[in-house]
PDB file of C-alpha atoms in Angstrom:
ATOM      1  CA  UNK A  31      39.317-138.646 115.342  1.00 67.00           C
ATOM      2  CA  UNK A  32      36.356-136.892 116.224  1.00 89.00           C
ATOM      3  CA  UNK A  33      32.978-138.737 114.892  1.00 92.00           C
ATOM      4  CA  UNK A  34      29.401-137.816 115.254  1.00 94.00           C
ATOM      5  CA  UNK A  35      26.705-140.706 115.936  1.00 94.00           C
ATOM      6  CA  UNK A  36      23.073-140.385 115.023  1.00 95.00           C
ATOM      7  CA  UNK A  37      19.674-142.822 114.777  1.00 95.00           C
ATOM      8  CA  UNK A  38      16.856-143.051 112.642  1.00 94.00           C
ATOM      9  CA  UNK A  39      14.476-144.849 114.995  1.00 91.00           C
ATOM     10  CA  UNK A  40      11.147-144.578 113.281  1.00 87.00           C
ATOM     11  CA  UNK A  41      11.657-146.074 109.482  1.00 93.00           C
ATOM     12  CA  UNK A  42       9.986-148.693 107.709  1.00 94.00           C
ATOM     13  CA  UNK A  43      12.825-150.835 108.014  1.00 96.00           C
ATOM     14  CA  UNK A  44      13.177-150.370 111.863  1.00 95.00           C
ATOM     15  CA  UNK A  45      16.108-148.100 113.964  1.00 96.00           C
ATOM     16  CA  UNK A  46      19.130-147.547 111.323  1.00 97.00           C
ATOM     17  CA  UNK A  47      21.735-146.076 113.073  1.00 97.00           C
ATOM     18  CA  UNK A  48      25.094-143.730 111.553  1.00 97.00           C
ATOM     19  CA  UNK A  49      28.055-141.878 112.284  1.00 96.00           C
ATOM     20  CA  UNK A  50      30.123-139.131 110.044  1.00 96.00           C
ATOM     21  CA  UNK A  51      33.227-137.361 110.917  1.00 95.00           C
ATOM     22  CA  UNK A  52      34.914-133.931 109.422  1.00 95.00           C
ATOM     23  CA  UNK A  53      35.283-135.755 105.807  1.00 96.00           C
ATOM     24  CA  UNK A  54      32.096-136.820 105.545  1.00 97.00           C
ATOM     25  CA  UNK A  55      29.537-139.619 106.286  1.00 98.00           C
ATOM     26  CA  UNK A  56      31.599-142.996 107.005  1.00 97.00           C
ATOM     27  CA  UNK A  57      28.630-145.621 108.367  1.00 97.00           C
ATOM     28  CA  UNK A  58      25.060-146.801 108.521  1.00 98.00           C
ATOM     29  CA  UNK A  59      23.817-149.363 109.911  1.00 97.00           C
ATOM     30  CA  UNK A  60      20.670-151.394 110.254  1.00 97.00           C
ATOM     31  CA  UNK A  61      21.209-152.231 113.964  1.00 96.00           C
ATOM     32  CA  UNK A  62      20.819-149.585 117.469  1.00 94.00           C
ATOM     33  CA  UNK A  63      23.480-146.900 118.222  1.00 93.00           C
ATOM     34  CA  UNK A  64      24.500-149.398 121.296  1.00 93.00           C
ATOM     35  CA  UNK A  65      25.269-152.272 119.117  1.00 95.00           C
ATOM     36  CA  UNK A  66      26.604-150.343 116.228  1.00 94.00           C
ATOM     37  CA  UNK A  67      29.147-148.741 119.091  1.00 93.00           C
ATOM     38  CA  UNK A  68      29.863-152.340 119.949  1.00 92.00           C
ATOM     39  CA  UNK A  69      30.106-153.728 116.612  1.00 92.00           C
ATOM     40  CA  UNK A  70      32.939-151.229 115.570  1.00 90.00           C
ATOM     41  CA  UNK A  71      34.436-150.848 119.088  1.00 89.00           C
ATOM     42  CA  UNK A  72      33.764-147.452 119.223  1.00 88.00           C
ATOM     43  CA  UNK A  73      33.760-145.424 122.414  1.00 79.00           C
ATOM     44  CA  UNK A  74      32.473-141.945 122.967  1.00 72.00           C
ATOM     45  CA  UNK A  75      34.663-139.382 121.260  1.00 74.00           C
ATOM     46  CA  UNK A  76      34.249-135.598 120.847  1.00 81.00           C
ATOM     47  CA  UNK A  77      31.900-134.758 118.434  1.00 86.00           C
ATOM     48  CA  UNK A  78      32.865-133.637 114.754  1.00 87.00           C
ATOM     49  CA  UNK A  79      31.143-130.159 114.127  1.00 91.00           C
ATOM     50  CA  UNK A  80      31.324-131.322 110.031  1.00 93.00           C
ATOM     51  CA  UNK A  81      29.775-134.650 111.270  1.00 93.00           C
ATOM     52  CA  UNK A  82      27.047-132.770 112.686  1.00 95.00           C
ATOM     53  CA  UNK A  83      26.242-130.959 109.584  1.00 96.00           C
ATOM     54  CA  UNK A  84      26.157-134.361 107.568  1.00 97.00           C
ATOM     55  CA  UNK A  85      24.175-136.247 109.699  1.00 97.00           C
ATOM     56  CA  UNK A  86      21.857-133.193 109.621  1.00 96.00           C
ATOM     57  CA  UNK A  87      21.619-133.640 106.257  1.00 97.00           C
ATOM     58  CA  UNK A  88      21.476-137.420 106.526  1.00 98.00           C
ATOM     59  CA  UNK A  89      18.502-137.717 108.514  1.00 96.00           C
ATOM     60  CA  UNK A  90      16.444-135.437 106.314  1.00 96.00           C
ATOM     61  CA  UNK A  91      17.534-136.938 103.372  1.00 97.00           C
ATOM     62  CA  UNK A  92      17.130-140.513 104.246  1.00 97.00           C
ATOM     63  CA  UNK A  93      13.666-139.834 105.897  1.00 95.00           C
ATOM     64  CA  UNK A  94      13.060-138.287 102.866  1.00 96.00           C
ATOM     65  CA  UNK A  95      14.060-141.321 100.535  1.00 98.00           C
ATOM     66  CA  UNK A  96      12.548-143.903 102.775  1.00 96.00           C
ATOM     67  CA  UNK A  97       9.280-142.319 102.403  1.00 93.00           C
ATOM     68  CA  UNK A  98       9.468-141.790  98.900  1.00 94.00           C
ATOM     69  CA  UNK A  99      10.003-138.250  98.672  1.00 95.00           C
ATOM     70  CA  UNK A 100      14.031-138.135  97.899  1.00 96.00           C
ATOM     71  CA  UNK A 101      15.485-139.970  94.863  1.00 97.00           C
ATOM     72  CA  UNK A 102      19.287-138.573  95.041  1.00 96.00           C
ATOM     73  CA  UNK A 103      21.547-138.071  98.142  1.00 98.00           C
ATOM     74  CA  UNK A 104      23.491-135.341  98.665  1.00 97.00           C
ATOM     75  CA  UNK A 105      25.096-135.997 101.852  1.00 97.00           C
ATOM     76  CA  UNK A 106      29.468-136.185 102.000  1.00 97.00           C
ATOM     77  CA  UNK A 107      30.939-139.506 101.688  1.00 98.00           C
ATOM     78  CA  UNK A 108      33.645-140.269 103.644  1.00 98.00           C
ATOM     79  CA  UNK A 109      35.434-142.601 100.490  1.00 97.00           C
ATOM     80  CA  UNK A 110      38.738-142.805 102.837  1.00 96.00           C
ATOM     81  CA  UNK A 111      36.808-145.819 104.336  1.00 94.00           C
ATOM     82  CA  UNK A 112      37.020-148.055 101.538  1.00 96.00           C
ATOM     83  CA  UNK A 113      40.037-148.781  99.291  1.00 94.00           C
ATOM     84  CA  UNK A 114      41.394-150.372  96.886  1.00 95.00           C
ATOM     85  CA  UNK A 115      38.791-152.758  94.409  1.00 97.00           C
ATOM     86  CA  UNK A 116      35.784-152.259  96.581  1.00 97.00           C
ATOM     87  CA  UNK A 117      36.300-148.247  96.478  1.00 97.00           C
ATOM     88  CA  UNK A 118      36.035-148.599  92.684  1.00 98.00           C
ATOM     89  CA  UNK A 119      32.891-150.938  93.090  1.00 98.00           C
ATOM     90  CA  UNK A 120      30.998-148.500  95.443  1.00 98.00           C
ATOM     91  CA  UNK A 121      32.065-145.536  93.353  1.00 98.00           C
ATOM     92  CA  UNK A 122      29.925-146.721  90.326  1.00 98.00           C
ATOM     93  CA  UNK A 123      27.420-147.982  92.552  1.00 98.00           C
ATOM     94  CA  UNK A 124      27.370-145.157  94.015  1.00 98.00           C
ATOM     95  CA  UNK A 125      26.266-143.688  90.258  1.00 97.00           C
ATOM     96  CA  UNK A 126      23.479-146.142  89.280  1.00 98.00           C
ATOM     97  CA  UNK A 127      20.107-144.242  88.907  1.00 98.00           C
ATOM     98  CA  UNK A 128      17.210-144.521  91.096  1.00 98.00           C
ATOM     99  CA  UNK A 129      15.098-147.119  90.128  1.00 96.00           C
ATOM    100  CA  UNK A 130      17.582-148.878  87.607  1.00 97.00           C
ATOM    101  CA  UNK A 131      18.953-151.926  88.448  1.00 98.00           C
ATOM    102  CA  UNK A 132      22.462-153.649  87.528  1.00 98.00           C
ATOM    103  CA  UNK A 133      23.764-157.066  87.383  1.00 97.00           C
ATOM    104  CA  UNK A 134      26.888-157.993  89.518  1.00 97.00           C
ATOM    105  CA  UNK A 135      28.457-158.506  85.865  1.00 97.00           C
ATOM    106  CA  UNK A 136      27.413-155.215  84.603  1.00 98.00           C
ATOM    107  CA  UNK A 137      28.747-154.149  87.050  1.00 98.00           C
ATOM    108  CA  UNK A 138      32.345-156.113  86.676  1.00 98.00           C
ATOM    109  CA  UNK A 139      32.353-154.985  83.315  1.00 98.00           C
ATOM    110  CA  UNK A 140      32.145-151.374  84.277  1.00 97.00           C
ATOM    111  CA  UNK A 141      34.476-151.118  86.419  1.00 97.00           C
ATOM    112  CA  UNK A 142      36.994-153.453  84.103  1.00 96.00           C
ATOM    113  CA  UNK A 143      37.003-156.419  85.489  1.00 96.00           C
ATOM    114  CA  UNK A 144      34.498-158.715  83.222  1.00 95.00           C
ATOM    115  CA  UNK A 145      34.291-162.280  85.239  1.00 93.00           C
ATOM    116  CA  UNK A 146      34.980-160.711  88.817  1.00 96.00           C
ATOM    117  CA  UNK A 147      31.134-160.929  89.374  1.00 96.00           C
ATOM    118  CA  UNK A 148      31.367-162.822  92.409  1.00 96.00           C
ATOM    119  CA  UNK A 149      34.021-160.184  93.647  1.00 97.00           C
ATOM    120  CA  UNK A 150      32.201-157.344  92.902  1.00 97.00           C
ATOM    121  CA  UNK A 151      29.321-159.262  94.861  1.00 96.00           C
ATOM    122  CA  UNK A 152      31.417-159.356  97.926  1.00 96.00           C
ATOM    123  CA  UNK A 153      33.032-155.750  97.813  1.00 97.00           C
ATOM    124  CA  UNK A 154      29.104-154.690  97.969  1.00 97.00           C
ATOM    125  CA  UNK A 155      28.567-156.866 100.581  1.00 95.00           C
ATOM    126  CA  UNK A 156      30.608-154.976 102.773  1.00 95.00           C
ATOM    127  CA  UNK A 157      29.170-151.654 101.502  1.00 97.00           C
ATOM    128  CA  UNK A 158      29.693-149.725 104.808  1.00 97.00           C
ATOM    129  CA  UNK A 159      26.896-147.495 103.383  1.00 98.00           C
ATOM    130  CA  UNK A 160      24.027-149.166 102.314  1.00 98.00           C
ATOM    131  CA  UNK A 161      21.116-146.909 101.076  1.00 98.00           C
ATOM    132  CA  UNK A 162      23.356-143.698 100.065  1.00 98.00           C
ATOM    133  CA  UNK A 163      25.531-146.136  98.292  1.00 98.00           C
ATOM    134  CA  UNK A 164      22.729-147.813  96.531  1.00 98.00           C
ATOM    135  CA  UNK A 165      24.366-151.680  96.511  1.00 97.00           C
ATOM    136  CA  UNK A 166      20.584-152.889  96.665  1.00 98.00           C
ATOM    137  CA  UNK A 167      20.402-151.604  93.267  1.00 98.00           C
ATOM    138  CA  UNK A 168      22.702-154.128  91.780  1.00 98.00           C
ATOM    139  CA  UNK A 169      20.984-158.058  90.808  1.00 97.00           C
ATOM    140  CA  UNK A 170      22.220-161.628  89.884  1.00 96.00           C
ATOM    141  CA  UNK A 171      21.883-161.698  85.961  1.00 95.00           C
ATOM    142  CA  UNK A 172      18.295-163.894  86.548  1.00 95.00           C
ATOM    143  CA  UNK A 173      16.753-161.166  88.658  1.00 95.00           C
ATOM    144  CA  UNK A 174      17.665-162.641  91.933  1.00 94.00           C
ATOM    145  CA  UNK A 175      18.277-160.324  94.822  1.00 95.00           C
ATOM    146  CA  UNK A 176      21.094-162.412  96.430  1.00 89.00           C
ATOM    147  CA  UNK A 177      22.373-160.768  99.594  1.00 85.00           C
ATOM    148  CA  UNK A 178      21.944-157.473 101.525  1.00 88.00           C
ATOM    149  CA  UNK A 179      23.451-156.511 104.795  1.00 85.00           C
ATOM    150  CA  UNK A 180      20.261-156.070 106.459  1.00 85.00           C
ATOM    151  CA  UNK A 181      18.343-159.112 104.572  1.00 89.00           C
ATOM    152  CA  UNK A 182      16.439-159.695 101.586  1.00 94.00           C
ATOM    153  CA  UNK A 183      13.119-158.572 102.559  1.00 95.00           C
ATOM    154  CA  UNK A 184      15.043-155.193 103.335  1.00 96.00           C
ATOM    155  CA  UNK A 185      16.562-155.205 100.239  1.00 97.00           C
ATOM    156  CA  UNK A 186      13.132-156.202  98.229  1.00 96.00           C
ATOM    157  CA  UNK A 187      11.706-153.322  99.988  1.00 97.00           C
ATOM    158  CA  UNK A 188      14.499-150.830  98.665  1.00 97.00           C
ATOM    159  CA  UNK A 189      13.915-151.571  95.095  1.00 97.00           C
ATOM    160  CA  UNK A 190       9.962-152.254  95.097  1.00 97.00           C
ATOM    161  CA  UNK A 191      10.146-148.519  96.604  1.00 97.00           C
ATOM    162  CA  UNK A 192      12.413-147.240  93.478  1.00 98.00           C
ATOM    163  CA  UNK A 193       9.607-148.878  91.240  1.00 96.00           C
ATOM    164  CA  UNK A 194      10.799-152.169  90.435  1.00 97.00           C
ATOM    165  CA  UNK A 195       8.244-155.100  90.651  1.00 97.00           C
ATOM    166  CA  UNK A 196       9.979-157.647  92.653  1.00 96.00           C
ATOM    167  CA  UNK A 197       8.124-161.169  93.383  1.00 94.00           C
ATOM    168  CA  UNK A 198       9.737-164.417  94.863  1.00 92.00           C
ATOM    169  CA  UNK A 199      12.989-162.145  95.666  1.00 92.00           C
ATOM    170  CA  UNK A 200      13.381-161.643  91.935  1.00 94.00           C
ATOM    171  CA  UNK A 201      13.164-158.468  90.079  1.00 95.00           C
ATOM    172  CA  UNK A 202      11.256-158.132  86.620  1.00 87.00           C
ATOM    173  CA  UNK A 203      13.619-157.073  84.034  1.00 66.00           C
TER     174      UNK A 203
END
């Protein structure tokens, strides 16, 4: 398996690090390439050439969004990484506009499972690609950020940069 690693060190929500291989982007992470190497006990491995080209794409893109320029990714997802329920939950995510927001029922619904709220809550908790698959996008029914893999000043951040007004980690709807 050949993977290529890259780093965003200079964002305004710190170093977020990422890897890709030949189908496509597969990680990001809010953390150093070190730690993220640790985290998924990773060791050097020849580089993808396809990797290369996607996390090309990915740093422009995601400088791009985190400054406000970029409102749609285009960079390859690597779907073989999730299965099963949480593929189907980071699918639609995957589709919610920029700027809208969803509840973790809407969501449910969507994908046909009305009353898995709490499921669909933890399948995007374990989004392995926050930001590209926009999981910040999606709300408790009061407003109410709930969780984020990198915290929820980070996710607060996200969505008050998509245009939502978001006070005591609750969005206006």
């Amino acid at each position: 398996m050949d993977i290529t690693f890259g780093t965003l060190i200079e964002s305004p929500l710190g170093t977020i690090s990422f890897y890709a291989g030949d189908n496509g982007l597969k990680r990001i992470a809010f953390m150093n390439l070190k730690a993220l190497k640790v985290k998924e006990n990773i060791n050097d491995l020849p580089p993808s050439l396809q990797g290369m080209e996607t996390i090309g794409i990915l740093l422009s893109e995601l400088s791009e969004y985190l400054f406000g320029i970029r409102k749609a990714f285009s960079v390859k997802i690597d779907w073989s990484v999730m299965d099963g329920f949480q593929r189907e939950v980071l699918v639609f995510t995957a589709n919610i506009p920029y700027g809208q927001v969803l509840t973790y029922g809407d969501v449910a619904n969507e994908v046909g499972k009305p009353g898995a709220s709490r499921a669909v809550g933890r399948a995007l908790g374990s989004n392995p690609i926050p930001i590209v698959i926009p999981c910040h996008r999606v709300i408790g029914a009061d407003g109410g950020l709930r969780g984020y893999t990198d915290g929820i000043k980070t996710k607060a951040f996200l969505l008050a940069l998509e245009g939502n007004k978001v006070d005591n980690d609750k969005v206006a709807v």
